[in-house]
Coordinates of C-alpha atoms in Angstrom, one line a residue:
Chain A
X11 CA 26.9 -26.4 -36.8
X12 CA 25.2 -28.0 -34.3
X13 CA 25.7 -25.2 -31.7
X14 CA 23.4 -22.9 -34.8
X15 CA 21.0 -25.6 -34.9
X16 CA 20.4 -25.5 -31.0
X17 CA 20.3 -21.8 -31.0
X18 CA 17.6 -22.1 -34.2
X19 CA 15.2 -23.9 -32.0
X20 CA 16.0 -22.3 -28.9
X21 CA 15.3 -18.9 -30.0
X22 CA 11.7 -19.7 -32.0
X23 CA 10.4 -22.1 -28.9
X24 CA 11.6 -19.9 -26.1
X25 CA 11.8 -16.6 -26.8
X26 CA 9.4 -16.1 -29.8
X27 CA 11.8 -15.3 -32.8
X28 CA 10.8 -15.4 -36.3
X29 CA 12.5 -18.7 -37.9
X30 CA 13.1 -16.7 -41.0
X31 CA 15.1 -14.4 -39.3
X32 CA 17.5 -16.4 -38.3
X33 CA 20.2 -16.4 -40.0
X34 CA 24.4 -16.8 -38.9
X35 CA 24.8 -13.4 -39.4
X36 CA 21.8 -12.1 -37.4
X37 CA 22.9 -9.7 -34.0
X38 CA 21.4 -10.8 -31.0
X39 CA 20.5 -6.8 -30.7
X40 CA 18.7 -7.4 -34.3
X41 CA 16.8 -10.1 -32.8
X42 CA 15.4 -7.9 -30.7
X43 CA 17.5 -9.8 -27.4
X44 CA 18.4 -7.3 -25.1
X45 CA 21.5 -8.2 -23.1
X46 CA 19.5 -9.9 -19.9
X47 CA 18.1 -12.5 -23.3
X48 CA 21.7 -12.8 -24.8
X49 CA 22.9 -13.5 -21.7
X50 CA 20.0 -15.8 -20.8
X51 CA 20.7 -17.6 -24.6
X52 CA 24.5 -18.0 -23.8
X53 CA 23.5 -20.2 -20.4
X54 CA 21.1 -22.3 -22.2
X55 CA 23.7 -23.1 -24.4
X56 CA 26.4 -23.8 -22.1
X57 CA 24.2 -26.3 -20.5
X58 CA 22.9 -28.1 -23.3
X59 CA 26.5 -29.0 -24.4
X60 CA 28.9 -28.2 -20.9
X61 CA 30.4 -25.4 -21.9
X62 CA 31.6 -22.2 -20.8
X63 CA 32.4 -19.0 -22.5
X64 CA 34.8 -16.3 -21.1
X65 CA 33.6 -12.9 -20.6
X66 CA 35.2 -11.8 -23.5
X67 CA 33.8 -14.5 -25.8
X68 CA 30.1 -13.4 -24.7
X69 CA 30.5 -10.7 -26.8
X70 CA 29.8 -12.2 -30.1
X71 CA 28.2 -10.0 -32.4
X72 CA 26.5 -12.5 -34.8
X73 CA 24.3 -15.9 -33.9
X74 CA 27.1 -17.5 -36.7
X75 CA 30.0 -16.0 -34.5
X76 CA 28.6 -17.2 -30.8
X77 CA 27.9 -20.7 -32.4
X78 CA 30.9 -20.9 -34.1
X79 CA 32.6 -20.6 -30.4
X80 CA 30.6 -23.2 -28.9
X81 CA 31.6 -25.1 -31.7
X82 CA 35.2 -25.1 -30.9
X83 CA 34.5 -24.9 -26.9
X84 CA 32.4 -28.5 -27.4
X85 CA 35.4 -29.8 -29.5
X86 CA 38.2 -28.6 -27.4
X87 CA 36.1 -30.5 -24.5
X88 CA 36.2 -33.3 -26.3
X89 CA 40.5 -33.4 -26.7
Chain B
X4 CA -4.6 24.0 -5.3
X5 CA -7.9 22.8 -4.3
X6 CA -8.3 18.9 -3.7
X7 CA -9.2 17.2 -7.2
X8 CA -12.1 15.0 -7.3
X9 CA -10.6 10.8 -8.1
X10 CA -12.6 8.6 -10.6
X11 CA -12.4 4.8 -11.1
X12 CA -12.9 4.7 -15.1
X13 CA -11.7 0.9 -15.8
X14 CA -10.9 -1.9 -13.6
X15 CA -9.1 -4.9 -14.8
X16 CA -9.2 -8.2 -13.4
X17 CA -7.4 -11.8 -13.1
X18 CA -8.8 -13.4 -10.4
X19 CA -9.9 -17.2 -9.3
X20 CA -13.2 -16.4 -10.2
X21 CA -12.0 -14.9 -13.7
X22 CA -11.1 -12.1 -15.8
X23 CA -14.4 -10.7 -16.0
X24 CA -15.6 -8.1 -13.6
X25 CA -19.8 -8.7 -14.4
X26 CA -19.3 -12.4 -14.0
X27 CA -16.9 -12.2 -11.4
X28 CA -19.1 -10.0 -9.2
X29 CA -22.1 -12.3 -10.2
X30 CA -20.3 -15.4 -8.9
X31 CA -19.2 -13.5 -5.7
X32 CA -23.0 -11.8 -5.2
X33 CA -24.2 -15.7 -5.6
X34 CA -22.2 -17.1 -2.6
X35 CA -19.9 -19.3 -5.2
X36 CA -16.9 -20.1 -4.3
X37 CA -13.7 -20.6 -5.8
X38 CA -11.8 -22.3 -3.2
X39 CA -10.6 -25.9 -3.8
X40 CA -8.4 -28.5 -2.9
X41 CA -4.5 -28.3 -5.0
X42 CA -2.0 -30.9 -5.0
X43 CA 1.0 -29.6 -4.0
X44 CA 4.4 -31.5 -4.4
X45 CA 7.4 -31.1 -2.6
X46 CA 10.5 -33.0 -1.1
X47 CA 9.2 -36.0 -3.5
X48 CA 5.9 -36.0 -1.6
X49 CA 2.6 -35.1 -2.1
X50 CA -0.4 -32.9 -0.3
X51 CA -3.4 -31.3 -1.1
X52 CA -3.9 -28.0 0.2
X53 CA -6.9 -25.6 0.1
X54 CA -6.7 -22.8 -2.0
X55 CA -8.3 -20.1 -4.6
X56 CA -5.9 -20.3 -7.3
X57 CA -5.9 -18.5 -11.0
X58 CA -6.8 -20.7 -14.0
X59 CA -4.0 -18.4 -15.8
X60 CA -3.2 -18.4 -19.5
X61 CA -2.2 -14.9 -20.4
X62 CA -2.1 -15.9 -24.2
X63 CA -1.6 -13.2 -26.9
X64 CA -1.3 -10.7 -24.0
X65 CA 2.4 -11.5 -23.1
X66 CA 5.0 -11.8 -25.6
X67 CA 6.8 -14.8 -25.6
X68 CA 10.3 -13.1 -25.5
X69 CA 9.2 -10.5 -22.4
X70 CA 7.2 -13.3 -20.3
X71 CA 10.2 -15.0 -20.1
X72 CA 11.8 -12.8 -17.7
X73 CA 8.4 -12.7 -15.5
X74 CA 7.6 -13.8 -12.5
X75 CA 4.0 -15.1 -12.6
X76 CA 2.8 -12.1 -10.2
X77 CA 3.9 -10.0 -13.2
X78 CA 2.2 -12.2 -15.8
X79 CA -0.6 -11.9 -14.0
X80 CA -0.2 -7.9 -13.4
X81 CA 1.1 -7.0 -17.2
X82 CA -2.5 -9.0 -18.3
X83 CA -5.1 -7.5 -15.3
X84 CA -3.3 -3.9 -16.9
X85 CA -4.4 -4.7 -20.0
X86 CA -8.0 -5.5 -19.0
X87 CA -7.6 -2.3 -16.9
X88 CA -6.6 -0.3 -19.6
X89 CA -9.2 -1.6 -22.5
X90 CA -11.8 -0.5 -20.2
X91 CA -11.0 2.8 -19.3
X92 CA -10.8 3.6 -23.0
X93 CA -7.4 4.5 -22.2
X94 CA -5.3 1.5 -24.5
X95 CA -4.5 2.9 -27.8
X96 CA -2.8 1.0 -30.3
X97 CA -1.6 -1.3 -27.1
X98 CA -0.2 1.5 -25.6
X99 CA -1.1 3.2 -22.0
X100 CA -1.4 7.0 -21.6
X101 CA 2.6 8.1 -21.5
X102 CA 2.0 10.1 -18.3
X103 CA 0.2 7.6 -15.9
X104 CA 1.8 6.5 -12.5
X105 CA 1.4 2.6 -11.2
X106 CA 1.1 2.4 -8.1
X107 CA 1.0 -1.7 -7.2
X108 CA 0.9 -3.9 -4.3
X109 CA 2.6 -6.9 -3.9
X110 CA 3.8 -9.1 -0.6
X111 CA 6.0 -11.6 -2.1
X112 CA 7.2 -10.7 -5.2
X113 CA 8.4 -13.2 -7.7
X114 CA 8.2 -15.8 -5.2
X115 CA 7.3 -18.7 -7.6
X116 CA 11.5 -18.0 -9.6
X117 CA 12.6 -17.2 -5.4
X118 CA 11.4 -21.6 -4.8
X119 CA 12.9 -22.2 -8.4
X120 CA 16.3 -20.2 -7.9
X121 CA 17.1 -21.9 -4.8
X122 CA 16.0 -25.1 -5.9
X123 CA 18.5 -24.9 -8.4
X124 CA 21.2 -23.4 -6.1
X125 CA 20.4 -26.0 -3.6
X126 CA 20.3 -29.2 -5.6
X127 CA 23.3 -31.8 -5.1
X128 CA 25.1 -31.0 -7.5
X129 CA 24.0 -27.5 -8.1
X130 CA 22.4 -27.0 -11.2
X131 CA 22.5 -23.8 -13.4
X132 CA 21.1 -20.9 -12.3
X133 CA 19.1 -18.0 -14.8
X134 CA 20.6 -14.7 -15.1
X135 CA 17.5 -12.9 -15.0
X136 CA 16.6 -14.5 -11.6
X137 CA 16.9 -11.5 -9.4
X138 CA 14.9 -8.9 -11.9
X139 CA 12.3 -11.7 -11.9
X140 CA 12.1 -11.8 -8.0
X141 CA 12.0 -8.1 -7.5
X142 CA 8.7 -7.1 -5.7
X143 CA 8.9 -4.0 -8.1
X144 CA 9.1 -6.3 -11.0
X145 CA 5.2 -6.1 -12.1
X146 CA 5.4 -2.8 -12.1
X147 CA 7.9 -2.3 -13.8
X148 CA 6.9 -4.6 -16.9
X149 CA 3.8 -2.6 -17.0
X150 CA 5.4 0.2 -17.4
X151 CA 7.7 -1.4 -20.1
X152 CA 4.8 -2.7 -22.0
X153 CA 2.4 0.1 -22.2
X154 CA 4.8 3.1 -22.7
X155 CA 3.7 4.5 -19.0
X156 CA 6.7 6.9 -17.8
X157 CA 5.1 8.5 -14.9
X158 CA 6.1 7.1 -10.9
X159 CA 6.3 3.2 -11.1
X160 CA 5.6 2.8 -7.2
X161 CA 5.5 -0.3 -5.4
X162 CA 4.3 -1.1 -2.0
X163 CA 5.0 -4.2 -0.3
X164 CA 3.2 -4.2 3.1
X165 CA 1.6 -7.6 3.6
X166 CA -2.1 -7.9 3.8
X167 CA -2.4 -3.7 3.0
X168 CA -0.3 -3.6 -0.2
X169 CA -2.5 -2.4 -2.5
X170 CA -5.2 -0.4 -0.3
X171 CA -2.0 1.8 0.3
X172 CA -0.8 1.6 -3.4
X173 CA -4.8 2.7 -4.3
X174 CA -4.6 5.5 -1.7
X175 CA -1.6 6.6 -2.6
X176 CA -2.2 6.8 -6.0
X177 CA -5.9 8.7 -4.8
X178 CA -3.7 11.3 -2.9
X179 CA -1.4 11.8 -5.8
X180 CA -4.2 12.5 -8.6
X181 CA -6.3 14.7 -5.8
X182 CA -2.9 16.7 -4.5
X183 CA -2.4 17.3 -8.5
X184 CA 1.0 15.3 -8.9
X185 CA -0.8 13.1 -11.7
X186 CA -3.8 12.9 -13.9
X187 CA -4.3 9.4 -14.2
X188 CA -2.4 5.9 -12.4
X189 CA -2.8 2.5 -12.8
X190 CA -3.3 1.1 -8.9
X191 CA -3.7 -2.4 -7.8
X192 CA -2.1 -5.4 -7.1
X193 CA -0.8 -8.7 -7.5
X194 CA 0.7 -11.4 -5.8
X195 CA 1.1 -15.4 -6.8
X196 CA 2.5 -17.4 -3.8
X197 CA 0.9 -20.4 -4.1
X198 CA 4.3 -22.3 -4.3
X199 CA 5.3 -25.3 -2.0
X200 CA 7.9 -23.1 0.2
X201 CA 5.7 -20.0 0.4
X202 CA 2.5 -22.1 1.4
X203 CA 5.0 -23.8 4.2
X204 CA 5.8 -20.8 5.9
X205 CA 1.8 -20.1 6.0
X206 CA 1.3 -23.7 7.3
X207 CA 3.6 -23.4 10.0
X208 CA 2.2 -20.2 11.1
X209 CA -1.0 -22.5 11.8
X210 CA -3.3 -19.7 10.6
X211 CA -4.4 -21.4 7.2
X212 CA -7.9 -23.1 7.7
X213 CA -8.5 -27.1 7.4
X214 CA -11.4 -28.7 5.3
X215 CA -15.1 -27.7 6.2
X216 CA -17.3 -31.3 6.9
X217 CA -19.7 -29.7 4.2
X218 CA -16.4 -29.9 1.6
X219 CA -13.9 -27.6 0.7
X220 CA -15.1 -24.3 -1.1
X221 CA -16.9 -23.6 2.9
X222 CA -13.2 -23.6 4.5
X223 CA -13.4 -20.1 4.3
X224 CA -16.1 -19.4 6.5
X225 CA -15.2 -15.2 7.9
X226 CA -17.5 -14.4 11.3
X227 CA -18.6 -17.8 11.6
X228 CA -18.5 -19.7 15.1
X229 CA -17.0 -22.9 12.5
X230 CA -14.4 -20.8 11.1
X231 CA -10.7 -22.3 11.5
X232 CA -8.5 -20.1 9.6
X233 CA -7.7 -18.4 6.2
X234 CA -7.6 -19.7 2.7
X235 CA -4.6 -18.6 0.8
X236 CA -5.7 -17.0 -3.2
X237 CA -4.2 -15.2 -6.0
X238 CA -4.6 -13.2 -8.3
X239 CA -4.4 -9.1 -9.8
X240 CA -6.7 -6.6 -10.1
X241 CA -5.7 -3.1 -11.3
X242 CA -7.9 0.0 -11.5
X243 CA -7.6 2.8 -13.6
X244 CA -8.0 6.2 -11.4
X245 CA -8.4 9.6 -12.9
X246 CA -8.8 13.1 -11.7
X247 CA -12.4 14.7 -12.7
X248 CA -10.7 17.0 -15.2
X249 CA -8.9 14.1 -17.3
X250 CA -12.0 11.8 -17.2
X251 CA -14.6 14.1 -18.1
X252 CA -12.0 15.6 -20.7
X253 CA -12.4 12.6 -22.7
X254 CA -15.9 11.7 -21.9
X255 CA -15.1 8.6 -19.7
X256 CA -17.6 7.0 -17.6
X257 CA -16.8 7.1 -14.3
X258 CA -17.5 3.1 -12.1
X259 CA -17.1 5.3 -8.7
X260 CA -15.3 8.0 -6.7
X261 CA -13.1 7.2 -4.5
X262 CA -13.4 10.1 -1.4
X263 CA -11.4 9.2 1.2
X264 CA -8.4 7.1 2.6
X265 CA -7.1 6.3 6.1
X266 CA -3.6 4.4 7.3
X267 CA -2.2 3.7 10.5
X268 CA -0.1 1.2 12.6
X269 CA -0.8 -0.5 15.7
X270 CA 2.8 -0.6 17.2
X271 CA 2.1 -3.3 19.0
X272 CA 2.4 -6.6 17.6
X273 CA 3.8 -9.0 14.4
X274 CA 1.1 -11.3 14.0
X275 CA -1.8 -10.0 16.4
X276 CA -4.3 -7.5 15.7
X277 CA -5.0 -3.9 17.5
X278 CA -8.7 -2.7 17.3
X279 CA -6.9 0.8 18.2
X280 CA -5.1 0.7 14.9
X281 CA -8.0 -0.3 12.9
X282 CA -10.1 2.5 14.4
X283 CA -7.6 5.1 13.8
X284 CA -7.5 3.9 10.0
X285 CA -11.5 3.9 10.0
X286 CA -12.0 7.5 11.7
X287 CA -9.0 8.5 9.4
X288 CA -10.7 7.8 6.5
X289 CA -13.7 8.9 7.1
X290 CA -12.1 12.2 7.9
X291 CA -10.3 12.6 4.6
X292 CA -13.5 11.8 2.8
X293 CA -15.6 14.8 4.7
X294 CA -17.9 11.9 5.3
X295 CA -20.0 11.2 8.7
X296 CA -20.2 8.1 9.5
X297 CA -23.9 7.4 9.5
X298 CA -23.8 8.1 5.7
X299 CA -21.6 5.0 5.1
X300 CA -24.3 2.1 4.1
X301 CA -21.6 -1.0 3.7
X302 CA -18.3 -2.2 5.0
X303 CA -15.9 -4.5 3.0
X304 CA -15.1 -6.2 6.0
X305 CA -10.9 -7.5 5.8
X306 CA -12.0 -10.8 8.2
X307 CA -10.3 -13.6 6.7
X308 CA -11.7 -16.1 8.7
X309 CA -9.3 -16.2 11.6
X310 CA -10.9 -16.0 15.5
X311 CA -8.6 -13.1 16.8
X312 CA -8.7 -11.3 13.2
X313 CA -12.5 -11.2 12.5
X314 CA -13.6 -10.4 16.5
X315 CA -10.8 -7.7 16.8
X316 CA -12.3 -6.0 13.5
X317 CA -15.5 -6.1 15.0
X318 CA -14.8 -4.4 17.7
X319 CA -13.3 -1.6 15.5
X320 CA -16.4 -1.3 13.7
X321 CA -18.2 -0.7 16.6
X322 CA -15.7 2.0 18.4
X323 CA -15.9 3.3 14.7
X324 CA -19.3 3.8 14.0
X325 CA -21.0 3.5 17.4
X326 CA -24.8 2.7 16.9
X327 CA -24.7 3.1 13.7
X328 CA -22.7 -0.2 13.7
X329 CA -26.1 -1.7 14.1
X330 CA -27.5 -0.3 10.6
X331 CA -24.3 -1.1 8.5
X332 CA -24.4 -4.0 6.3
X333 CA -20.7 -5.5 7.1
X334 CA -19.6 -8.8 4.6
X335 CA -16.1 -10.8 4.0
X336 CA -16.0 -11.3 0.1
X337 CA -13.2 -13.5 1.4
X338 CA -15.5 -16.0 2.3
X339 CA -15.8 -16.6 -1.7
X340 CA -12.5 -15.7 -2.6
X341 CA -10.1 -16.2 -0.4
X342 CA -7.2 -14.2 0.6
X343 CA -4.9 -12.7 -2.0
X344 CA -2.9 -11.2 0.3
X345 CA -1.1 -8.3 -1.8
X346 CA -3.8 -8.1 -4.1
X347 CA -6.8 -8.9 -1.6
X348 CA -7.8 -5.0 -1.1
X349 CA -7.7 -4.3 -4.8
X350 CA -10.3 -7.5 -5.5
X351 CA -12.3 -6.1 -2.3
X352 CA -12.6 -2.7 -3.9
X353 CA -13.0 -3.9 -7.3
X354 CA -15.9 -5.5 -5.6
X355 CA -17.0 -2.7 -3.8
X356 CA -17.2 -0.6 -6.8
X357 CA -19.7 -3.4 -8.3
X358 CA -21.9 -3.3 -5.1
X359 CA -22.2 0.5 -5.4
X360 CA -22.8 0.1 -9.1
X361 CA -25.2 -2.0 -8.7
X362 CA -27.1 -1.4 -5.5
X363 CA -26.3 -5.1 -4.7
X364 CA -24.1 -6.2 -1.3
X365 CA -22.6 -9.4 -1.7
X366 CA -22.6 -11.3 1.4
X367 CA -20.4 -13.5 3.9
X368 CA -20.7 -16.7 2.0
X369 CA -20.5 -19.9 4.7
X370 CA -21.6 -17.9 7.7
X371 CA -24.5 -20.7 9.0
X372 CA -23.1 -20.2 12.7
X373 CA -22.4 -16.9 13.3
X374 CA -19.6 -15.8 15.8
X375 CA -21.3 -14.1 18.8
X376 CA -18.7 -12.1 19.7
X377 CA -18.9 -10.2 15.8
X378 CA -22.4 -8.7 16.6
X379 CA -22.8 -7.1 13.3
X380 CA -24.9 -7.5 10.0
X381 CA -22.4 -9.5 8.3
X382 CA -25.4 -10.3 5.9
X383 CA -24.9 -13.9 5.9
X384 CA -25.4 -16.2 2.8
X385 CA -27.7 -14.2 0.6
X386 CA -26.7 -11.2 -1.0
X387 CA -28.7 -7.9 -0.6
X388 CA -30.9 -5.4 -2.6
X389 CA -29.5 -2.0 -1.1
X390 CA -30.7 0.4 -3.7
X391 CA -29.7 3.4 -1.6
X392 CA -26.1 2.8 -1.3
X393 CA -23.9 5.6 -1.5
X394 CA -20.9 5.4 0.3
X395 CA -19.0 2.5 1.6
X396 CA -15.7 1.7 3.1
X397 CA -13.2 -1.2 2.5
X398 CA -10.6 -2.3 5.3
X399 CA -7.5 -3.9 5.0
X400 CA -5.2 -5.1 7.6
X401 CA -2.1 -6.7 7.2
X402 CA 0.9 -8.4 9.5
X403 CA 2.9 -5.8 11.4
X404 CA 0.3 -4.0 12.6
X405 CA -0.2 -1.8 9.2
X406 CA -4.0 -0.6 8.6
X407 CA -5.6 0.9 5.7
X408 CA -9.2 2.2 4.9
X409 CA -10.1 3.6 1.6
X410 CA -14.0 5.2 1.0
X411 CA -16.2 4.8 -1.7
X412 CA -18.7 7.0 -3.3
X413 CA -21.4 5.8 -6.0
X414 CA -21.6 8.0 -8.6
X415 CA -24.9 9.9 -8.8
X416 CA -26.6 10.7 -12.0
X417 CA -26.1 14.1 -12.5

């Protein structure tokens, strides 16, 4: 969950999100990101932990579903 | 179609002296200057370097998730569009009128995320680059956001030509609304290259002056015998233009006409100056506007403060306006607020419009010594009373050898 908990703050100090509207299963879309801002989200959070999603896994349709990938990207880094 | 008649009915301004046209022309009319000395760090070392930057906070005015993907020329753009728009009347519910053009001026772009991109690309090891870097550096960015932000669908135009961006992006605009292609445009311009690898490439074209003895806000010193170069500003200023029909339509005031507009190039040089060119661009303009040249009362001079610059533009004032040279009133606002290169002609009309408002021609601030070879009435250091003002011009040359004149009519109680 710590992936969700980045994203959390990310999105409210960064790009101006409501807190209360995120929630795991939140689109990006929903969000109101557009895909320059998802795109944008999924670098920040490759660099905060030194990751790297495929170009299939950056289309995640829910903040839940995208964190839930870094999740197991950060754990797989650590094997 | 007959030629439409082109009103100024809002102007909207971020500027180093502000965001507030009354004061802003107050400061300028007063001789005050907004030029200062910056700290500017680069390479792990430090300099100060004179300039007339923008105390910018755009606030409310951007939203957090949309200025992330700006360059500060477009910050400062989406906000001066704003102002702009809330004075013409024409910003309902924050929206712009669906139908508008923009037509913008910009030199550099986003030239503050062009340092930061290749800073980033550069560094040892690279570090991670933004994917919204290119959008952000587009010259055509600014325009686009305001477009994006106020629902305007008409032509988004921009025009990067150096020193003449946004004269041509005004008289473009002017020709567009008079030839009947558009009812109303936003036209202006912006530009924020005040960044450590921008302000290099000015210093090493050694044309950026050096600290007056009297302190730094007189570096700028246009016409003046003492003068040793130009001081680099920022800023945007965007007007809102409107044919006779749409203004009067909806009741709007107009600030003033704008008659006639004039462009040429020199073909002749990169860096140097062509009083040919100028003329051509003078006599042009006067020429689209009907207007003889003994009627025009004031000339926004372009001087920036350089030797070649300000005598070669005397000259053209003279082959322009023969003896009648000797009754205009001729003054470089630059001398106040520096050069804003992209957005410098929009400020100088913005100006312009003021000084015909108000019957009051802001002079050549810092101009103790005056240059004998510019023998003209560059009112020096006080502003002037000129009650009668009616028309007036305002020049703009750039690099390359582009020139551009627009004229300005006062309007006339009716």
């Amino acid at each position: 969950m710590k992936s969700f908990d980045f994203l959390v703050t990310l999105l409210v100090e960064e790009f101006g999100v409501n807190a209360d509207e995120l929630v795991p299963d939140a689109s990006p879309a929903g969000l109101g990101l557009d895909s320059l801002s998802t795109m944008e989200m999924v670098r920040e959070l490759e660099d905060e932990f030194g990751i790297k999603f495929s170009t299939e896994q950056v289309n995640f349709s829910t903040l839940g579903e995208a964190a839930a990938l870094a999740d197991e990207l950060i754990e797989a880094k650590g094997l | 179609m007959p030629l439409r008649r082109t009103f100024i009915t809002g102007i909207g301004v971020v500027s180093p002296h502000g965001d507030n046209l009354d004061e802003v022309f107050d400061r300028v009319f007063a001789g005050e200057s907004s030029v200062r000395k910056v700290p500017i760090e680069a390479n792990g070392s430090r300099c100060d370097m004179l300039l007339s930057p923008v105390d910018f906070e755009p606030g409310h005015l951007i939203p957090k998730m949309s200025g992330r993907f700006m360059a500060r020329a477009t910050k400062m753009a989406v906000v001066a569009a704003h102002h702009a728009l809330e004075a013409s009347g024409l910003l309902v519910s924050g929206a712009g009128p669906a139908e508008a053009g923009i037509y913008l001026g910009c030199g550099l772009g986003g030239s503050d995320e062009l340092q930061a991109h290749y800073e980033r690309f550069l560094a040892d090891p690279p570090r991670r680059l933004r994917a919204a870097s290119t959008p952000m550096i587009m010259a055509s960015g600014p325009a686009s956001h305001i477009s994006m932000q106020y629902g305007i669908t008409g032509p988004t135009m921009t025009y990067s030509i150096a020193c003449v961006s946004s004269a041509v992006a005004i008289g473009e605009a002017f020709r567009a609304i008079r030839h009947g292609y558009l009812d109303t445009a936003l036209a202006g311009g912006t530009e924020a290259q005040l960044n450590a690898g921008a302000l290099a490439g000015w210093r090493e074209l050694s044309v950026l002056a050096s600290e007056h003895t009297t302190g730094a806000e007189a570096s700028s010193r246009p016409f003046d015998a003492q003068r040793t170069g130009l001081v680099l500003g920022e800023g945007s200023i965007i007007l809102v233009l409107e044919s006779e029909d749409a203004a009067r339509a909806r009741g709007a005031e107009p600030l003033a006409e704008i008659v006639g507009y004039g462009v040429s190039s020199d073909a002749y040089n990169l860096t140097e100056p062509s009083s040919d060119g100028q003329t051509r661009a003078m006599r042009l303009a006067l020429e689209d506007a009907s207007v003889a040249g003994e009627r025009i009362g004031y000339v926004n001079a372009h001087a920036t403060g350089t030797l070649l610059g300000d005598r070669v533009e005397a000259e053209a004032i003279r082959n322009t306006f023969g003896s009648h040279a000797d009754k205009l009133a001729v003054s470089s606002t630059k001398s106040v607020h520096g050069h804003l290169i992209g957005a410098a002609s929009a400020l100088e009309t913005a100006l312009t419009v003021r000084m015909l408002q108000t019957g009051r021609i802001a002079p050549t601030a810092n101009l103790t010594d005056p240059d004998p070879e510019c023998d003209l009435d560059c009112v020096p250091l006080v502003g002037r009373e000129a009650p009668g003002l009616e028309y007036a011009l305002t020049n703009s040359f750039a690099f390359g050898g582009s020139n551009a004149t627009l004229v300005l009519r006062k309007v006339l109680a009716s």
